[in-house]
Coordinates of C-alpha atoms and ligand atoms in Angstrom, one line a residue:
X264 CA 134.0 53.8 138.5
X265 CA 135.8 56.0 136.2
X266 CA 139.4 55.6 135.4
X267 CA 141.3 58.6 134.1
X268 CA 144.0 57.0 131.5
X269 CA 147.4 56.7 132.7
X270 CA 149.1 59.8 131.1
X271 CA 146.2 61.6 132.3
X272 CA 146.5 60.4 136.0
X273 CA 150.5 61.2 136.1
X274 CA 150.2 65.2 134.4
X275 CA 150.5 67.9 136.9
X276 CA 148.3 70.7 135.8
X277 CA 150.7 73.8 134.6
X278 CA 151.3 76.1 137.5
X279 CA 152.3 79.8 136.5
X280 CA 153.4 81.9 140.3
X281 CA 150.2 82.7 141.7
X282 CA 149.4 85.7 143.8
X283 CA 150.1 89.2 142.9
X284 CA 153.6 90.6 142.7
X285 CA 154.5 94.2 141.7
X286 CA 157.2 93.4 139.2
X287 CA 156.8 90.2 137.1
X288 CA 160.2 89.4 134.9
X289 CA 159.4 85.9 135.3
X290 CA 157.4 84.9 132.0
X291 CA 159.5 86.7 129.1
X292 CA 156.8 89.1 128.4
X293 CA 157.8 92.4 126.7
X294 CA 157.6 95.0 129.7
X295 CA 155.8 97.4 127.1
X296 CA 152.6 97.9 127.2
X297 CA 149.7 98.8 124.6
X298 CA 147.7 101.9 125.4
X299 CA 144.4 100.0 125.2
X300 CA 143.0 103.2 124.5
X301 CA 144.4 102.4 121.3
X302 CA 142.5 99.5 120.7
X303 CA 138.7 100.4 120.6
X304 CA 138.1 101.6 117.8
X305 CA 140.1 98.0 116.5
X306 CA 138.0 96.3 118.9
X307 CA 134.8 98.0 118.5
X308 CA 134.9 97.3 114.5
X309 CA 134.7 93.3 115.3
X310 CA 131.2 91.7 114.7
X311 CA 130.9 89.7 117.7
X312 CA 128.1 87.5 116.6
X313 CA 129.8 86.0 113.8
X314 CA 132.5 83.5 113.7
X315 CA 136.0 84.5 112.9
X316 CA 137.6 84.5 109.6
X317 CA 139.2 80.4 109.9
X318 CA 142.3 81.6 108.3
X319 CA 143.1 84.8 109.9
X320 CA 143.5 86.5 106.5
X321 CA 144.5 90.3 107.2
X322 CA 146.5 88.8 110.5
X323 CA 148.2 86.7 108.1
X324 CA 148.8 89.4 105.9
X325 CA 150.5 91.4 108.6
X326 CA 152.6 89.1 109.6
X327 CA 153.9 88.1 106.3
X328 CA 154.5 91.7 105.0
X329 CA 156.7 92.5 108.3
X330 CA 158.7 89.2 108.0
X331 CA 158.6 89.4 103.9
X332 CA 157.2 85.8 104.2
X333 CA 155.1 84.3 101.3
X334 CA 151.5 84.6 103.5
X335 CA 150.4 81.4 101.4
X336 CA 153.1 79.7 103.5
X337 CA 151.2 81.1 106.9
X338 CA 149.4 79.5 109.1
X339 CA 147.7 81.6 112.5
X340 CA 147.3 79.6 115.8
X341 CA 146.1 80.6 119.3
X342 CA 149.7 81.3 120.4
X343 CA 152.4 78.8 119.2
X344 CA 151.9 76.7 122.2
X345 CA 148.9 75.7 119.9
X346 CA 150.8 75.0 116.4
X347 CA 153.0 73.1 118.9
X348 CA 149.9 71.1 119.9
X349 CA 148.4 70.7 116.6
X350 CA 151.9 69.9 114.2
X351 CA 152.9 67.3 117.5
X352 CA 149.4 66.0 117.1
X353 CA 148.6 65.4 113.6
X354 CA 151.5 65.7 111.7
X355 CA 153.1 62.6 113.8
X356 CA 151.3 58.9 114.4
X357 CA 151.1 57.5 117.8
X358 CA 154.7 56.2 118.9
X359 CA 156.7 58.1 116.4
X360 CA 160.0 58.6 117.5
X361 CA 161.0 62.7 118.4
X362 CA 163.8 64.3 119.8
X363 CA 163.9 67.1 122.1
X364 CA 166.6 68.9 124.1
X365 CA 167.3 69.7 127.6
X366 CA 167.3 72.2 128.9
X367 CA 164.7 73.6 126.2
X368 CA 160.8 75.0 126.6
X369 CA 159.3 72.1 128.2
X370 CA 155.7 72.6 125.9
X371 CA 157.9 70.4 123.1
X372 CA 158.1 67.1 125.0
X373 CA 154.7 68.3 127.0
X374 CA 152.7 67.7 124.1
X375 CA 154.6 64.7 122.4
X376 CA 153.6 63.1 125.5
X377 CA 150.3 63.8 125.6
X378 CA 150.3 63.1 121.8
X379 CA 152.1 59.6 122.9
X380 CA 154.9 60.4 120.9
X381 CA 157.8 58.5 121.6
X382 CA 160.1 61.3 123.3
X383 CA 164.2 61.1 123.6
X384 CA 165.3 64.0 125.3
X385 CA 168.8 64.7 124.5
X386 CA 170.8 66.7 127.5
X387 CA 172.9 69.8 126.3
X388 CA 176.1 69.7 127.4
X389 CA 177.6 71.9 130.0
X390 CA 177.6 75.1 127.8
X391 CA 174.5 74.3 126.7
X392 CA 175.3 73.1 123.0
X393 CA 174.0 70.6 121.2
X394 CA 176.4 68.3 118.8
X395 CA 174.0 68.4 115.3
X396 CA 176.4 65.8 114.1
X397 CA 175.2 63.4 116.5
X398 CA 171.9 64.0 116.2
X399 CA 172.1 63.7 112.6
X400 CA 173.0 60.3 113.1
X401 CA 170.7 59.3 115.9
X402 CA 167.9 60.9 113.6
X403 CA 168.9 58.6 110.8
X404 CA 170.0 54.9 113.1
X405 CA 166.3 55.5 114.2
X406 CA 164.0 56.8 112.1
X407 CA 163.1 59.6 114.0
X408 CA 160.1 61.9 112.4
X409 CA 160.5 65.1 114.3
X410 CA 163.1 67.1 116.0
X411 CA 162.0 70.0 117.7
X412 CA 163.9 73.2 119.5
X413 CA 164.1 76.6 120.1
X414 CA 166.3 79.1 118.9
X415 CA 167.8 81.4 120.6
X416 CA 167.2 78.6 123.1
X417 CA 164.6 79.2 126.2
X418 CA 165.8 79.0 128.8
X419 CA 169.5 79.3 128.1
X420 CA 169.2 81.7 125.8
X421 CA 171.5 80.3 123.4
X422 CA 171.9 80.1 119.9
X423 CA 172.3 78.1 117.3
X424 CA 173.9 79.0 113.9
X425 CA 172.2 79.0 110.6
X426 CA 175.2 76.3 108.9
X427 CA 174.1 74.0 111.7
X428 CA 170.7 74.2 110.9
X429 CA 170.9 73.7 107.3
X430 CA 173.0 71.1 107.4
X431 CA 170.8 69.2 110.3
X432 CA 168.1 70.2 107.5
X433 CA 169.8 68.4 104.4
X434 CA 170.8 65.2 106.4
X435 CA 167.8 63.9 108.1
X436 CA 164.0 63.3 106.5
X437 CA 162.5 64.0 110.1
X438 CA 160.6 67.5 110.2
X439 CA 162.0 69.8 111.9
X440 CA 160.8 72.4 113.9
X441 CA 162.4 75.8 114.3
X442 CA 160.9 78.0 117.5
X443 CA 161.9 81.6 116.8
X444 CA 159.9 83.0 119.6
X445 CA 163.5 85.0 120.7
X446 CA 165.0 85.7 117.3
X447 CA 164.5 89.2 117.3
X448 CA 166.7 90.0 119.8
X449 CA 169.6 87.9 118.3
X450 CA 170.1 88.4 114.7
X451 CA 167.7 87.8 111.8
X452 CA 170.9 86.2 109.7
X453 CA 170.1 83.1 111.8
X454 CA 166.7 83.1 111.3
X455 CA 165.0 80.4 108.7
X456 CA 161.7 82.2 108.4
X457 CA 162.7 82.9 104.4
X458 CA 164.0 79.8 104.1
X459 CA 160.6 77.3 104.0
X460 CA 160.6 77.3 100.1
X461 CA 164.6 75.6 100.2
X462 CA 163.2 72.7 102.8
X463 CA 160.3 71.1 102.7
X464 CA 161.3 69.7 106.2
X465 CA 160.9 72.5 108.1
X466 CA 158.5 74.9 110.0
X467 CA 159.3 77.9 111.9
X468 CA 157.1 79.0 114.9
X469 CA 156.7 82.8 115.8
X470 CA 155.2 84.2 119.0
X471 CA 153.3 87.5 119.1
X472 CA 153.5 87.1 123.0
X473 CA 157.5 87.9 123.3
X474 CA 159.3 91.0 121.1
X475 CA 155.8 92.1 119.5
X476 CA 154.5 92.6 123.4
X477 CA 150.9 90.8 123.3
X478 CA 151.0 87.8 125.3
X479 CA 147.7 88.7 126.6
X480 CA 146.0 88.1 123.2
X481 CA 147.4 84.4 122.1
X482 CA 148.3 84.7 118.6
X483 CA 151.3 82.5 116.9
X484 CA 152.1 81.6 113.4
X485 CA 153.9 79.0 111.7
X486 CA 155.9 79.2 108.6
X487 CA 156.6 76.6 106.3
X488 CA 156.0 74.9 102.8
X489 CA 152.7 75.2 100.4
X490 CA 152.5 71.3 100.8
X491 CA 152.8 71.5 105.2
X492 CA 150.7 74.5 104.7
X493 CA 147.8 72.9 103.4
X494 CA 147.9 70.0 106.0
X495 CA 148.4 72.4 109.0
X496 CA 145.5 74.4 108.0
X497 CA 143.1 71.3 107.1
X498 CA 144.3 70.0 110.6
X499 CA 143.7 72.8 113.3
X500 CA 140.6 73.6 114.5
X501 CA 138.5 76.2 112.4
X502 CA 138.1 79.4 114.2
X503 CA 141.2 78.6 116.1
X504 CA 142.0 82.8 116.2
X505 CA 139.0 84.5 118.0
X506 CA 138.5 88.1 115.9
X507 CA 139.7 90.5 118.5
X508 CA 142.9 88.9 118.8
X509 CA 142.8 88.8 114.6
X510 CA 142.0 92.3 114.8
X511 CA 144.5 93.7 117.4
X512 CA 147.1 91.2 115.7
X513 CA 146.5 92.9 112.4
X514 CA 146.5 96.3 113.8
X515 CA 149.9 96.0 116.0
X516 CA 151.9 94.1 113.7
X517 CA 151.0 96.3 110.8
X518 CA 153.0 99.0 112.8
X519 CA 156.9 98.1 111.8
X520 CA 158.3 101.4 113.0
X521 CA 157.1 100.4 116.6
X522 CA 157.8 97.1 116.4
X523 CA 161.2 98.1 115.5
X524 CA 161.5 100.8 118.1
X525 CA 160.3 98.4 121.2
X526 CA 162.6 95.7 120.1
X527 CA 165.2 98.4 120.3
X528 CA 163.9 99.2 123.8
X529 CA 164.1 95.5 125.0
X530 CA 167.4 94.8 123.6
X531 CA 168.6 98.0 125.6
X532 CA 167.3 97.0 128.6
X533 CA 168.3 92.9 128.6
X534 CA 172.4 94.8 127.3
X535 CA 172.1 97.0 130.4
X536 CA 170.3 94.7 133.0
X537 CA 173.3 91.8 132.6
X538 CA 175.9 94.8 132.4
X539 CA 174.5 95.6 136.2
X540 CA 174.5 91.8 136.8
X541 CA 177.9 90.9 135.9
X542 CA 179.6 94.0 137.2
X543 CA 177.3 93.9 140.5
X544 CA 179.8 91.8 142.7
X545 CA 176.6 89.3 143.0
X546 CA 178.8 86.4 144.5
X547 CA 176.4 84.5 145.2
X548 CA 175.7 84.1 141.1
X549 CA 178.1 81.5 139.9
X550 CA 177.4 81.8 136.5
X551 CA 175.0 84.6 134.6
X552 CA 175.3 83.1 130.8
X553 CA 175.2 86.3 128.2
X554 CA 171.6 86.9 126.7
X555 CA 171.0 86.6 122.9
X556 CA 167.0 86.8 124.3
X557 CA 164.7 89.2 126.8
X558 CA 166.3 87.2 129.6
X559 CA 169.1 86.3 131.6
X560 CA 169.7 82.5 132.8
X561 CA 171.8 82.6 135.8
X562 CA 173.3 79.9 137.7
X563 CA 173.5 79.3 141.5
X564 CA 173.1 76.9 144.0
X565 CA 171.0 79.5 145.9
X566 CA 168.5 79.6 143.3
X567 CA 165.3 78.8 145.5
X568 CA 166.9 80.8 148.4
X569 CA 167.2 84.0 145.5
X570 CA 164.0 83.2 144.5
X571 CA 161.6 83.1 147.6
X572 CA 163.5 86.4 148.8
X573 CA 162.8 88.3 145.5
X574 CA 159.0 86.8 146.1
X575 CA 159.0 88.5 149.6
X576 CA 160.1 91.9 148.5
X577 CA 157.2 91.2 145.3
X578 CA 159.2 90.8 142.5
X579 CA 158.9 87.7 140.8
X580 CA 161.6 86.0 138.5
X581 CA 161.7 82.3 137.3
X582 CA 163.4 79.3 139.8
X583 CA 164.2 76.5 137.8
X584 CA 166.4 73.5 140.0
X585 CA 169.9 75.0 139.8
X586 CA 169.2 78.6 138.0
X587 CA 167.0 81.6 138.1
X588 CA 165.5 83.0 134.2
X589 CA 165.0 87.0 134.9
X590 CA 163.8 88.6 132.3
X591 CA 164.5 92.2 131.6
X592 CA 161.9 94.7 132.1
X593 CA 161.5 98.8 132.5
X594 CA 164.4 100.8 133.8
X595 CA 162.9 101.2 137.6
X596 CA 161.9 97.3 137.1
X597 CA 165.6 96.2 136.5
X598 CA 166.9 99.1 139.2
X599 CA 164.3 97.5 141.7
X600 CA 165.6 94.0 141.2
X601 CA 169.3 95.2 141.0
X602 CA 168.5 97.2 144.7
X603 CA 167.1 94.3 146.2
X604 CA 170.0 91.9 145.2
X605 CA 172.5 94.2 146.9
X606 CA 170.8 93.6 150.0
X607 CA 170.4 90.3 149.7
X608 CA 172.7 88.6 152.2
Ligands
LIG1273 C1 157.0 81.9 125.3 C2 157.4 80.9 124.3 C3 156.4 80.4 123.4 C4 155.0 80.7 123.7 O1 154.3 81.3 122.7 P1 152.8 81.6 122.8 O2 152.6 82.2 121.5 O3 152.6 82.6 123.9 O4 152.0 80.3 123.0 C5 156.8 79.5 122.4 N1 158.1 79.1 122.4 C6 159.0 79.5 123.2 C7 160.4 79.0 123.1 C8 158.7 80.4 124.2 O5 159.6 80.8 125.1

């Protein structure tokens, strides 16, 4: 009979809330959406018979020209949850040692799993900070090849400063991985997206599924040297980028002015959205943590409780353990959620 292997037999297959829910503020999506209308004309121009271009070239250009990024230093990936998959994959050997964090997005230690990576999660501490000094150390006691985070940190939506980067950078040989899905929200001075050229240990991961608003269409990049360049490309499948996805990618992030404009939009809303939270008399919320992302974290111990009620009246946020992630959306979104919190209890 067949035997699935082990790590096969013990992964639960990723569950995103099922059903339908009026509002969703639960996966960090932008809450504006395209005009497809927009679209066909992009759409309609893609030769559907043929194989994409293997290295997205005019996505790539895009991107590079709206982050003023070297687009030889680009790579394109079927969201970053792929780049995750392929630099954890190939760019490691079976039971190298990599360190994650906790709390942090879970797809990091996910894949070095599956990858049979040998994963030490470190936990934050209580305000969700992570001593670099240590882990400069532990990197170098034990040879660790990879250390991987966000920043601004899903789900905490904290952030970590560009000196402590640099130096984590200078001191250990281990790449490191730098996920910038949130930066735009924070501040582009602690962003290392210019900065592959000055390390040849690092890559930075950007999302198109967060601030550019197209989760729908799975498209991420990943920034970093000529030399990791090279390897990431050789390593990922060829026509990992379908051509409508190339082609709306190229299209919407060719459009700065409306990036710019709906990152405004976003910011306004997460600014005015934990305003109404933390002046809201919410005593059942013992701790909302201030957003440098599209979402709030909020701790309480009536997190499930919060949650299933916010399910009932259709709006659906994110439960995790001891805290709820809400992420902001339109003004009637956030009033809705606001209304139904004052009658909770
Ligand atoms: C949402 C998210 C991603 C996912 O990106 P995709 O491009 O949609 O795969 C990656 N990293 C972090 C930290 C995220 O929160």
């Amino acid at each position: 009979m067949y035997q699935l292997v082990k790590k096969l037999r013990e992964l639960e297959p990723y569950e995103p809330i099922s059903g339908e829910y009026k509002i969703r503020l639960d996966a960090n999506e932008s809450f504006i959406k395209l005009d497809n209308s927009e679209l066909s004309e992009v759409i309609n121009s893609v030769p559907i018979n043929r194989y994409p271009d293997p290295y997205a070239t005019e996505t790539i250009k895009a991107f590079a020209k709206l982050y003023d990024v070297n687009p030889d230093c680009v790579t394109a990936g079927n969201g970053s949850d792929e780049l995750i998959s392929i630099i954890t994959g190939c760019f490691l050997e079976k039971g190298s040692k990599v360190i994650c964090f906790s709390p942090d997005f879970s797809m990091y230690s996910f894949y070095s799993q599956i990858y049979e990576l040998d994963v030490e999660v470190l936990t934050k501490d209580e305000n969700f900070q992570v001593d670099f000094d240590f882990v400069i150390d532990y990197a170098n006691e034990n040879n660790v090849q990879c250390i991987l985070f966000s920043n601004p940190c899903n789900p905490t939506s904290e952030g970590i400063t560009a000196d402590k980067i640099a130096k984590l950078l200078n001191k250990v040989n281990a790449l490191v991985i730098v996920d910038e899905a949130y930066m735009e929200f924070w501040n582009d001075n602690e962003s290392f997206i210019n900065e592959t050229d000055n390390f040849d240990n690092l890559i930075v991961l950007k999302t198109c599924s967060k601030a550019i608003g197209m989760a729908a269409v799975r498209l991420g990049f990943a920034v970093t040297s000529l030399a990791n360049t090279k390897a990431l490309r050789a390593a990922k499948s060829p026509y990992n980028v379908n051509s409508i996805t190339q082609a709306i990618g190229t299209y919407v992030l060719s459009d700065k002015e409306r990036i710019e404009n709906n990152v405004e939009l976003i910011k306004n809303s997460i600014r005015s959205l934990y305003w109404e939270l933390i002046n809201g008399d919410f005593d059942f919320f013992e701790q909302i943590y201030k957003p440098k992302t599209n979402f709030v974290l909020i701790r309480t111990d009536s997190a499930k409780e919060i949650y299933e009620y916010l399910l009932s009246k259709s709006i659906a946020i994110r439960f995790m353990g001891k805290y709820l992630r809400i992420t902001c959306g339109t003004d009637n979104e956030n009033m809705a959620l606001l209304a139904a919190l004052k009658e909770y209890k």
